[in-house]
Amino acid sequence: MSNSIRPVPYEATLHVRDHCLCLAAQRAARALARRFDDAMRPTGLTNGQFSLLMGLNRPEAPSISALAALLAMDRTTLTANLKPLERRKFVALEVDSNDRRGRRVRLTDLGLDALAAALPVWERTHAELDVHLTRIGAPDMARHLWAITEQHHPKHT
């Protein structure tokens, strides 16, 4: 096909670039992930591992399904993300006493220590972002993003 005749005009590309919520959210998510990954590097955790460990910091160990729903991941991806944390003994998988076929994920003492060491890094990084984002309503931004995800992934506690 010739470059001079395009079934989708370049103007459409510019319109999508400037108006697509999905593209904007993906770009922002990648930029935030890089920023938090860089900040978390000294702790030995990625931002994704931090979020996963934080999702386990609760009175009762969640099921894999509940944790996957919280993180908006499929179970297979979650299981793959748990493996390195399990090798480091930060998490333990246990048989669900309510359903012997199911598994629950427990935060171990080592995992809690890692989480406690990483929390101040997260707090500092988040505070730096909040300063820059206050003018656009950053405190409400997370709530609005949760509202979008809740339409497709109801919150599991």
PDB file of N, CA, C and O in Angstrom, residues 47-114:
ATOM      1  N   ASN A  47       7.874  -2.418  42.379  1.00  0.00           N
ATOM      2  CA  ASN A  47       6.626  -1.805  42.846  1.00  0.00           C
ATOM      3  C   ASN A  47       5.488  -2.821  42.803  1.00  0.00           C
ATOM      4  O   ASN A  47       4.613  -2.814  43.660  1.00  0.00           O
ATOM      5  N   GLY A  48       5.508  -3.711  41.832  1.00  0.00           N
ATOM      6  CA  GLY A  48       4.483  -4.757  41.762  1.00  0.00           C
ATOM      7  C   GLY A  48       4.555  -5.709  42.942  1.00  0.00           C
ATOM      8  O   GLY A  48       3.525  -6.115  43.488  1.00  0.00           O
ATOM      9  N   GLN A  49       5.769  -6.073  43.347  1.00  0.00           N
ATOM     10  CA  GLN A  49       5.931  -6.941  44.517  1.00  0.00           C
ATOM     11  C   GLN A  49       5.482  -6.229  45.784  1.00  0.00           C
ATOM     12  O   GLN A  49       4.852  -6.829  46.652  1.00  0.00           O
ATOM     13  N   PHE A  50       5.794  -4.935  45.870  1.00  0.00           N
ATOM     14  CA  PHE A  50       5.346  -4.150  47.020  1.00  0.00           C
ATOM     15  C   PHE A  50       3.814  -4.172  47.096  1.00  0.00           C
ATOM     16  O   PHE A  50       3.240  -4.425  48.158  1.00  0.00           O
ATOM     17  N   SER A  51       3.154  -3.913  45.969  1.00  0.00           N
ATOM     18  CA  SER A  51       1.692  -3.916  45.950  1.00  0.00           C
ATOM     19  C   SER A  51       1.130  -5.280  46.322  1.00  0.00           C
ATOM     20  O   SER A  51       0.144  -5.383  47.056  1.00  0.00           O
ATOM     21  N   LEU A  52       1.766  -6.328  45.830  1.00  0.00           N
ATOM     22  CA  LEU A  52       1.323  -7.686  46.137  1.00  0.00           C
ATOM     23  C   LEU A  52       1.469  -7.963  47.635  1.00  0.00           C
ATOM     24  O   LEU A  52       0.537  -8.450  48.291  1.00  0.00           O
ATOM     25  N   LEU A  53       2.633  -7.622  48.206  1.00  0.00           N
ATOM     26  CA  LEU A  53       2.838  -7.839  49.644  1.00  0.00           C
ATOM     27  C   LEU A  53       1.860  -6.992  50.459  1.00  0.00           C
ATOM     28  O   LEU A  53       1.320  -7.458  51.465  1.00  0.00           O
ATOM     29  N   MET A  54       1.620  -5.752  50.020  1.00  0.00           N
ATOM     30  CA  MET A  54       0.672  -4.892  50.735  1.00  0.00           C
ATOM     31  C   MET A  54      -0.727  -5.499  50.681  1.00  0.00           C
ATOM     32  O   MET A  54      -1.474  -5.432  51.656  1.00  0.00           O
ATOM     33  N   GLY A  55      -1.078  -6.111  49.559  1.00  0.00           N
ATOM     34  CA  GLY A  55      -2.375  -6.772  49.437  1.00  0.00           C
ATOM     35  C   GLY A  55      -2.529  -7.963  50.366  1.00  0.00           C
ATOM     36  O   GLY A  55      -3.644  -8.384  50.661  1.00  0.00           O
ATOM     37  N   LEU A  56      -1.407  -8.483  50.839  1.00  0.00           N
ATOM     38  CA  LEU A  56      -1.432  -9.622  51.773  1.00  0.00           C
ATOM     39  C   LEU A  56      -1.427  -9.174  53.234  1.00  0.00           C
ATOM     40  O   LEU A  56      -1.620  -9.997  54.133  1.00  0.00           O
ATOM     41  N   ASN A  57      -1.192  -7.906  53.469  1.00  0.00           N
ATOM     42  CA  ASN A  57      -1.090  -7.384  54.829  1.00  0.00           C
ATOM     43  C   ASN A  57      -2.492  -7.157  55.393  1.00  0.00           C
ATOM     44  O   ASN A  57      -3.022  -6.052  55.375  1.00  0.00           O
ATOM     45  N   ARG A  58      -3.089  -8.245  55.849  1.00  0.00           N
ATOM     46  CA  ARG A  58      -4.452  -8.226  56.367  1.00  0.00           C
ATOM     47  C   ARG A  58      -4.586  -9.302  57.434  1.00  0.00           C
ATOM     48  O   ARG A  58      -3.748 -10.191  57.529  1.00  0.00           O
ATOM     49  N   PRO A  59      -5.624  -9.221  58.234  1.00  0.00           N
ATOM     50  CA  PRO A  59      -5.770 -10.177  59.345  1.00  0.00           C
ATOM     51  C   PRO A  59      -5.831 -11.644  58.917  1.00  0.00           C
ATOM     52  O   PRO A  59      -5.308 -12.512  59.605  1.00  0.00           O
ATOM     53  N   GLU A  60      -6.489 -11.918  57.782  1.00  0.00           N
ATOM     54  CA  GLU A  60      -6.598 -13.292  57.307  1.00  0.00           C
ATOM     55  C   GLU A  60      -6.008 -13.405  55.915  1.00  0.00           C
ATOM     56  O   GLU A  60      -6.199 -12.519  55.086  1.00  0.00           O
ATOM     57  N   ALA A  61      -5.314 -14.494  55.675  1.00  0.00           N
ATOM     58  CA  ALA A  61      -4.713 -14.727  54.362  1.00  0.00           C
ATOM     59  C   ALA A  61      -5.808 -14.813  53.298  1.00  0.00           C
ATOM     60  O   ALA A  61      -6.763 -15.568  53.457  1.00  0.00           O
ATOM     61  N   PRO A  62      -5.673 -14.045  52.216  1.00  0.00           N
ATOM     62  CA  PRO A  62      -6.691 -14.088  51.164  1.00  0.00           C
ATOM     63  C   PRO A  62      -6.520 -15.305  50.262  1.00  0.00           C
ATOM     64  O   PRO A  62      -5.434 -15.887  50.176  1.00  0.00           O
ATOM     65  N   SER A  63      -7.575 -15.650  49.576  1.00  0.00           N
ATOM     66  CA  SER A  63      -7.488 -16.675  48.545  1.00  0.00           C
ATOM     67  C   SER A  63      -6.738 -16.084  47.357  1.00  0.00           C
ATOM     68  O   SER A  63      -6.646 -14.861  47.208  1.00  0.00           O
ATOM     69  N   ILE A  64      -6.244 -16.948  46.506  1.00  0.00           N
ATOM     70  CA  ILE A  64      -5.573 -16.479  45.293  1.00  0.00           C
ATOM     71  C   ILE A  64      -6.571 -15.680  44.443  1.00  0.00           C
ATOM     72  O   ILE A  64      -6.218 -14.634  43.891  1.00  0.00           O
ATOM     73  N   SER A  65      -7.804 -16.133  44.375  1.00  0.00           N
ATOM     74  CA  SER A  65      -8.815 -15.419  43.594  1.00  0.00           C
ATOM     75  C   SER A  65      -9.067 -14.017  44.137  1.00  0.00           C
ATOM     76  O   SER A  65      -9.171 -13.054  43.371  1.00  0.00           O
ATOM     77  N   ALA A  66      -9.181 -13.880  45.449  1.00  0.00           N
ATOM     78  CA  ALA A  66      -9.426 -12.562  46.049  1.00  0.00           C
ATOM     79  C   ALA A  66      -8.243 -11.637  45.822  1.00  0.00           C
ATOM     80  O   ALA A  66      -8.420 -10.453  45.508  1.00  0.00           O
ATOM     81  N   LEU A  67      -7.032 -12.162  45.943  1.00  0.00           N
ATOM     82  CA  LEU A  67      -5.838 -11.344  45.723  1.00  0.00           C
ATOM     83  C   LEU A  67      -5.736 -10.949  44.252  1.00  0.00           C
ATOM     84  O   LEU A  67      -5.418  -9.795  43.930  1.00  0.00           O
ATOM     85  N   ALA A  68      -6.032 -11.867  43.362  1.00  0.00           N
ATOM     86  CA  ALA A  68      -6.007 -11.567  41.926  1.00  0.00           C
ATOM     87  C   ALA A  68      -7.012 -10.462  41.592  1.00  0.00           C
ATOM     88  O   ALA A  68      -6.707  -9.551  40.819  1.00  0.00           O
ATOM     89  N   ALA A  69      -8.194 -10.525  42.194  1.00  0.00           N
ATOM     90  CA  ALA A  69      -9.214  -9.498  41.946  1.00  0.00           C
ATOM     91  C   ALA A  69      -8.741  -8.140  42.461  1.00  0.00           C
ATOM     92  O   ALA A  69      -8.898  -7.122  41.770  1.00  0.00           O
ATOM     93  N   LEU A  70      -8.152  -8.100  43.643  1.00  0.00           N
ATOM     94  CA  LEU A  70      -7.647  -6.839  44.199  1.00  0.00           C
ATOM     95  C   LEU A  70      -6.612  -6.212  43.272  1.00  0.00           C
ATOM     96  O   LEU A  70      -6.629  -5.011  43.024  1.00  0.00           O
ATOM     97  N   LEU A  71      -5.717  -7.030  42.727  1.00  0.00           N
ATOM     98  CA  LEU A  71      -4.628  -6.545  41.888  1.00  0.00           C
ATOM     99  C   LEU A  71      -5.012  -6.464  40.411  1.00  0.00           C
ATOM    100  O   LEU A  71      -4.186  -6.076  39.579  1.00  0.00           O
ATOM    101  N   ALA A  72      -6.257  -6.822  40.086  1.00  0.00           N
ATOM    102  CA  ALA A  72      -6.752  -6.831  38.702  1.00  0.00           C
ATOM    103  C   ALA A  72      -5.840  -7.664  37.807  1.00  0.00           C
ATOM    104  O   ALA A  72      -5.467  -7.265  36.711  1.00  0.00           O
ATOM    105  N   MET A  73      -5.480  -8.851  38.302  1.00  0.00           N
ATOM    106  CA  MET A  73      -4.632  -9.799  37.563  1.00  0.00           C
ATOM    107  C   MET A  73      -5.401 -11.088  37.371  1.00  0.00           C
ATOM    108  O   MET A  73      -6.270 -11.418  38.178  1.00  0.00           O
ATOM    109  N   ASP A  74      -5.037 -11.828  36.345  1.00  0.00           N
ATOM    110  CA  ASP A  74      -5.597 -13.167  36.257  1.00  0.00           C
ATOM    111  C   ASP A  74      -4.791 -14.073  37.189  1.00  0.00           C
ATOM    112  O   ASP A  74      -3.679 -13.752  37.593  1.00  0.00           O
ATOM    113  N   ARG A  75      -5.384 -15.190  37.559  1.00  0.00           N
ATOM    114  CA  ARG A  75      -4.765 -16.090  38.536  1.00  0.00           C
ATOM    115  C   ARG A  75      -3.406 -16.617  38.065  1.00  0.00           C
ATOM    116  O   ARG A  75      -2.490 -16.767  38.861  1.00  0.00           O
ATOM    117  N   THR A  76      -3.279 -16.876  36.776  1.00  0.00           N
ATOM    118  CA  THR A  76      -2.015 -17.400  36.243  1.00  0.00           C
ATOM    119  C   THR A  76      -0.895 -16.383  36.405  1.00  0.00           C
ATOM    120  O   THR A  76       0.214 -16.719  36.827  1.00  0.00           O
ATOM    121  N   THR A  77      -1.176 -15.122  36.092  1.00  0.00           N
ATOM    122  CA  THR A  77      -0.178 -14.061  36.240  1.00  0.00           C
ATOM    123  C   THR A  77       0.174 -13.870  37.706  1.00  0.00           C
ATOM    124  O   THR A  77       1.352 -13.723  38.055  1.00  0.00           O
ATOM    125  N   LEU A  78      -0.836 -13.891  38.565  1.00  0.00           N
ATOM    126  CA  LEU A  78      -0.581 -13.749  39.994  1.00  0.00           C
ATOM    127  C   LEU A  78       0.308 -14.884  40.496  1.00  0.00           C
ATOM    128  O   LEU A  78       1.271 -14.648  41.221  1.00  0.00           O
ATOM    129  N   THR A  79      -0.001 -16.103  40.106  1.00  0.00           N
ATOM    130  CA  THR A  79       0.796 -17.251  40.535  1.00  0.00           C
ATOM    131  C   THR A  79       2.250 -17.094  40.095  1.00  0.00           C
ATOM    132  O   THR A  79       3.180 -17.337  40.874  1.00  0.00           O
ATOM    133  N   ALA A  80       2.465 -16.629  38.871  1.00  0.00           N
ATOM    134  CA  ALA A  80       3.833 -16.394  38.389  1.00  0.00           C
ATOM    135  C   ALA A  80       4.518 -15.298  39.199  1.00  0.00           C
ATOM    136  O   ALA A  80       5.720 -15.399  39.489  1.00  0.00           O
ATOM    137  N   ASN A  81       3.770 -14.268  39.595  1.00  0.00           N
ATOM    138  CA  ASN A  81       4.346 -13.185  40.387  1.00  0.00           C
ATOM    139  C   ASN A  81       4.613 -13.596  41.834  1.00  0.00           C
ATOM    140  O   ASN A  81       5.456 -12.991  42.502  1.00  0.00           O
ATOM    141  N   LEU A  82       3.903 -14.601  42.314  1.00  0.00           N
ATOM    142  CA  LEU A  82       4.118 -15.086  43.672  1.00  0.00           C
ATOM    143  C   LEU A  82       5.390 -15.931  43.791  1.00  0.00           C
ATOM    144  O   LEU A  82       6.007 -15.976  44.857  1.00  0.00           O
ATOM    145  N   LYS A  83       5.769 -16.612  42.708  1.00  0.00           N
ATOM    146  CA  LYS A  83       6.900 -17.558  42.760  1.00  0.00           C
ATOM    147  C   LYS A  83       8.177 -16.938  43.320  1.00  0.00           C
ATOM    148  O   LYS A  83       8.775 -17.504  44.241  1.00  0.00           O
ATOM    149  N   PRO A  84       8.662 -15.774  42.804  1.00  0.00           N
ATOM    150  CA  PRO A  84       9.901 -15.225  43.361  1.00  0.00           C
ATOM    151  C   PRO A  84       9.751 -14.819  44.833  1.00  0.00           C
ATOM    152  O   PRO A  84      10.696 -14.951  45.612  1.00  0.00           O
ATOM    153  N   LEU A  85       8.561 -14.376  45.212  1.00  0.00           N
ATOM    154  CA  LEU A  85       8.334 -14.012  46.607  1.00  0.00           C
ATOM    155  C   LEU A  85       8.295 -15.257  47.495  1.00  0.00           C
ATOM    156  O   LEU A  85       8.741 -15.226  48.645  1.00  0.00           O
ATOM    157  N   GLU A  86       7.787 -16.319  46.945  1.00  0.00           N
ATOM    158  CA  GLU A  86       7.758 -17.587  47.676  1.00  0.00           C
ATOM    159  C   GLU A  86       9.184 -18.127  47.849  1.00  0.00           C
ATOM    160  O   GLU A  86       9.553 -18.595  48.935  1.00  0.00           O
ATOM    161  N   ARG A  87      10.006 -18.039  46.782  1.00  0.00           N
ATOM    162  CA  ARG A  87      11.408 -18.484  46.873  1.00  0.00           C
ATOM    163  C   ARG A  87      12.181 -17.696  47.928  1.00  0.00           C
ATOM    164  O   ARG A  87      13.034 -18.240  48.618  1.00  0.00           O
ATOM    165  N   ARG A  88      11.856 -16.406  48.046  1.00  0.00           N
ATOM    166  CA  ARG A  88      12.523 -15.561  49.039  1.00  0.00           C
ATOM    167  C   ARG A  88      11.901 -15.711  50.427  1.00  0.00           C
ATOM    168  O   ARG A  88      12.307 -15.047  51.371  1.00  0.00           O
ATOM    169  N   LYS A  89      10.886 -16.564  50.520  1.00  0.00           N
ATOM    170  CA  LYS A  89      10.176 -16.851  51.764  1.00  0.00           C
ATOM    171  C   LYS A  89       9.444 -15.621  52.325  1.00  0.00           C
ATOM    172  O   LYS A  89       9.281 -15.478  53.531  1.00  0.00           O
ATOM    173  N   PHE A  90       8.984 -14.751  51.413  1.00  0.00           N
ATOM    174  CA  PHE A  90       8.190 -13.587  51.797  1.00  0.00           C
ATOM    175  C   PHE A  90       6.711 -13.944  51.882  1.00  0.00           C
ATOM    176  O   PHE A  90       5.954 -13.267  52.566  1.00  0.00           O
ATOM    177  N   VAL A  91       6.307 -14.980  51.156  1.00  0.00           N
ATOM    178  CA  VAL A  91       4.925 -15.450  51.176  1.00  0.00           C
ATOM    179  C   VAL A  91       4.926 -16.968  51.283  1.00  0.00           C
ATOM    180  O   VAL A  91       5.906 -17.627  50.927  1.00  0.00           O
ATOM    181  N   ALA A  92       3.818 -17.482  51.783  1.00  0.00           N
ATOM    182  CA  ALA A  92       3.630 -18.929  51.837  1.00  0.00           C
ATOM    183  C   ALA A  92       2.231 -19.245  51.321  1.00  0.00           C
ATOM    184  O   ALA A  92       1.277 -18.533  51.635  1.00  0.00           O
ATOM    185  N   LEU A  93       2.140 -20.280  50.497  1.00  0.00           N
ATOM    186  CA  LEU A  93       0.844 -20.746  50.015  1.00  0.00           C
ATOM    187  C   LEU A  93       0.391 -21.873  50.920  1.00  0.00           C
ATOM    188  O   LEU A  93       1.166 -22.780  51.224  1.00  0.00           O
ATOM    189  N   GLU A  94      -0.858 -21.784  51.346  1.00  0.00           N
ATOM    190  CA  GLU A  94      -1.415 -22.777  52.259  1.00  0.00           C
ATOM    191  C   GLU A  94      -2.739 -23.277  51.725  1.00  0.00           C
ATOM    192  O   GLU A  94      -3.441 -22.559  51.012  1.00  0.00           O
ATOM    193  N   VAL A  95      -3.084 -24.486  52.091  1.00  0.00           N
ATOM    194  CA  VAL A  95      -4.379 -25.041  51.713  1.00  0.00           C
ATOM    195  C   VAL A  95      -5.470 -24.257  52.430  1.00  0.00           C
ATOM    196  O   VAL A  95      -5.351 -23.947  53.619  1.00  0.00           O
ATOM    197  N   ASP A  96      -6.513 -23.918  51.704  1.00  0.00           N
ATOM    198  CA  ASP A  96      -7.651 -23.195  52.261  1.00  0.00           C
ATOM    199  C   ASP A  96      -8.448 -24.155  53.140  1.00  0.00           C
ATOM    200  O   ASP A  96      -8.925 -25.189  52.663  1.00  0.00           O
ATOM    201  N   SER A  97      -8.583 -23.828  54.412  1.00  0.00           N
ATOM    202  CA  SER A  97      -9.300 -24.723  55.331  1.00  0.00           C
ATOM    203  C   SER A  97     -10.790 -24.823  54.987  1.00  0.00           C
ATOM    204  O   SER A  97     -11.442 -25.795  55.350  1.00  0.00           O
ATOM    205  N   ASN A  98     -11.322 -23.832  54.260  1.00  0.00           N
ATOM    206  CA  ASN A  98     -12.737 -23.858  53.863  1.00  0.00           C
ATOM    207  C   ASN A  98     -12.970 -24.636  52.575  1.00  0.00           C
ATOM    208  O   ASN A  98     -14.088 -25.064  52.309  1.00  0.00           O
ATOM    209  N   ASP A  99     -11.932 -24.765  51.777  1.00  0.00           N
ATOM    210  CA  ASP A  99     -12.042 -25.465  50.493  1.00  0.00           C
ATOM    211  C   ASP A  99     -10.679 -26.080  50.195  1.00  0.00           C
ATOM    212  O   ASP A  99      -9.767 -25.389  49.743  1.00  0.00           O
ATOM    213  N   ARG A 100     -10.522 -27.348  50.440  1.00  0.00           N
ATOM    214  CA  ARG A 100      -9.230 -28.032  50.332  1.00  0.00           C
ATOM    215  C   ARG A 100      -8.618 -27.915  48.927  1.00  0.00           C
ATOM    216  O   ARG A 100      -7.427 -28.083  48.757  1.00  0.00           O
ATOM    217  N   ARG A 101      -9.436 -27.598  47.919  1.00  0.00           N
ATOM    218  CA  ARG A 101      -8.895 -27.438  46.557  1.00  0.00           C
ATOM    219  C   ARG A 101      -8.237 -26.081  46.369  1.00  0.00           C
ATOM    220  O   ARG A 101      -7.423 -25.899  45.472  1.00  0.00           O
ATOM    221  N   GLY A 102      -8.617 -25.109  47.209  1.00  0.00           N
ATOM    222  CA  GLY A 102      -8.133 -23.739  47.061  1.00  0.00           C
ATOM    223  C   GLY A 102      -6.864 -23.479  47.862  1.00  0.00           C
ATOM    224  O   GLY A 102      -6.465 -24.266  48.731  1.00  0.00           O
ATOM    225  N   ARG A 103      -6.226 -22.374  47.555  1.00  0.00           N
ATOM    226  CA  ARG A 103      -5.021 -21.954  48.263  1.00  0.00           C
ATOM    227  C   ARG A 103      -5.213 -20.536  48.787  1.00  0.00           C
ATOM    228  O   ARG A 103      -5.874 -19.715  48.175  1.00  0.00           O
ATOM    229  N   ARG A 104      -4.608 -20.289  49.913  1.00  0.00           N
ATOM    230  CA  ARG A 104      -4.550 -18.946  50.490  1.00  0.00           C
ATOM    231  C   ARG A 104      -3.088 -18.534  50.511  1.00  0.00           C
ATOM    232  O   ARG A 104      -2.204 -19.370  50.610  1.00  0.00           O
ATOM    233  N   VAL A 105      -2.864 -17.240  50.409  1.00  0.00           N
ATOM    234  CA  VAL A 105      -1.503 -16.709  50.380  1.00  0.00           C
ATOM    235  C   VAL A 105      -1.284 -15.929  51.669  1.00  0.00           C
ATOM    236  O   VAL A 105      -2.034 -15.001  51.973  1.00  0.00           O
ATOM    237  N   ARG A 106      -0.249 -16.331  52.395  1.00  0.00           N
ATOM    238  CA  ARG A 106       0.049 -15.711  53.686  1.00  0.00           C
ATOM    239  C   ARG A 106       1.347 -14.926  53.594  1.00  0.00           C
ATOM    240  O   ARG A 106       2.332 -15.385  53.029  1.00  0.00           O
ATOM    241  N   LEU A 107       1.337 -13.737  54.162  1.00  0.00           N
ATOM    242  CA  LEU A 107       2.535 -12.921  54.293  1.00  0.00           C
ATOM    243  C   LEU A 107       3.340 -13.483  55.458  1.00  0.00           C
ATOM    244  O   LEU A 107       2.824 -13.606  56.571  1.00  0.00           O
ATOM    245  N   THR A 108       4.593 -13.858  55.225  1.00  0.00           N
ATOM    246  CA  THR A 108       5.438 -14.408  56.286  1.00  0.00           C
ATOM    247  C   THR A 108       6.089 -13.266  57.075  1.00  0.00           C
ATOM    248  O   THR A 108       6.009 -12.098  56.690  1.00  0.00           O
ATOM    249  N   ASP A 109       6.766 -13.626  58.151  1.00  0.00           N
ATOM    250  CA  ASP A 109       7.483 -12.617  58.931  1.00  0.00           C
ATOM    251  C   ASP A 109       8.555 -11.932  58.082  1.00  0.00           C
ATOM    252  O   ASP A 109       8.730 -10.711  58.172  1.00  0.00           O
ATOM    253  N   LEU A 110       9.253 -12.702  57.245  1.00  0.00           N
ATOM    254  CA  LEU A 110      10.249 -12.097  56.341  1.00  0.00           C
ATOM    255  C   LEU A 110       9.579 -11.143  55.356  1.00  0.00           C
ATOM    256  O   LEU A 110      10.116 -10.063  55.059  1.00  0.00           O
ATOM    257  N   GLY A 111       8.429 -11.522  54.848  1.00  0.00           N
ATOM    258  CA  GLY A 111       7.684 -10.667  53.936  1.00  0.00           C
ATOM    259  C   GLY A 111       7.208  -9.396  54.620  1.00  0.00           C
ATOM    260  O   GLY A 111       7.270  -8.306  54.042  1.00  0.00           O
ATOM    261  N   LEU A 112       6.763  -9.535  55.865  1.00  0.00           N
ATOM    262  CA  LEU A 112       6.326  -8.368  56.628  1.00  0.00           C
ATOM    263  C   LEU A 112       7.500  -7.425  56.881  1.00  0.00           C
ATOM    264  O   LEU A 112       7.363  -6.206  56.788  1.00  0.00           O
ATOM    265  N   ASP A 113       8.677  -7.989  57.170  1.00  0.00           N
ATOM    266  CA  ASP A 113       9.878  -7.158  57.356  1.00  0.00           C
ATOM    267  C   ASP A 113      10.230  -6.412  56.068  1.00  0.00           C
ATOM    268  O   ASP A 113      10.574  -5.225  56.101  1.00  0.00           O
ATOM    269  N   ALA A 114      10.154  -7.108  54.940  1.00  0.00           N
ATOM    270  CA  ALA A 114      10.445  -6.476  53.645  1.00  0.00           C
ATOM    271  C   ALA A 114       9.436  -5.362  53.360  1.00  0.00           C
ATOM    272  O   ALA A 114       9.802  -4.276  52.882  1.00  0.00           O
TER     273      ALA A 114
END
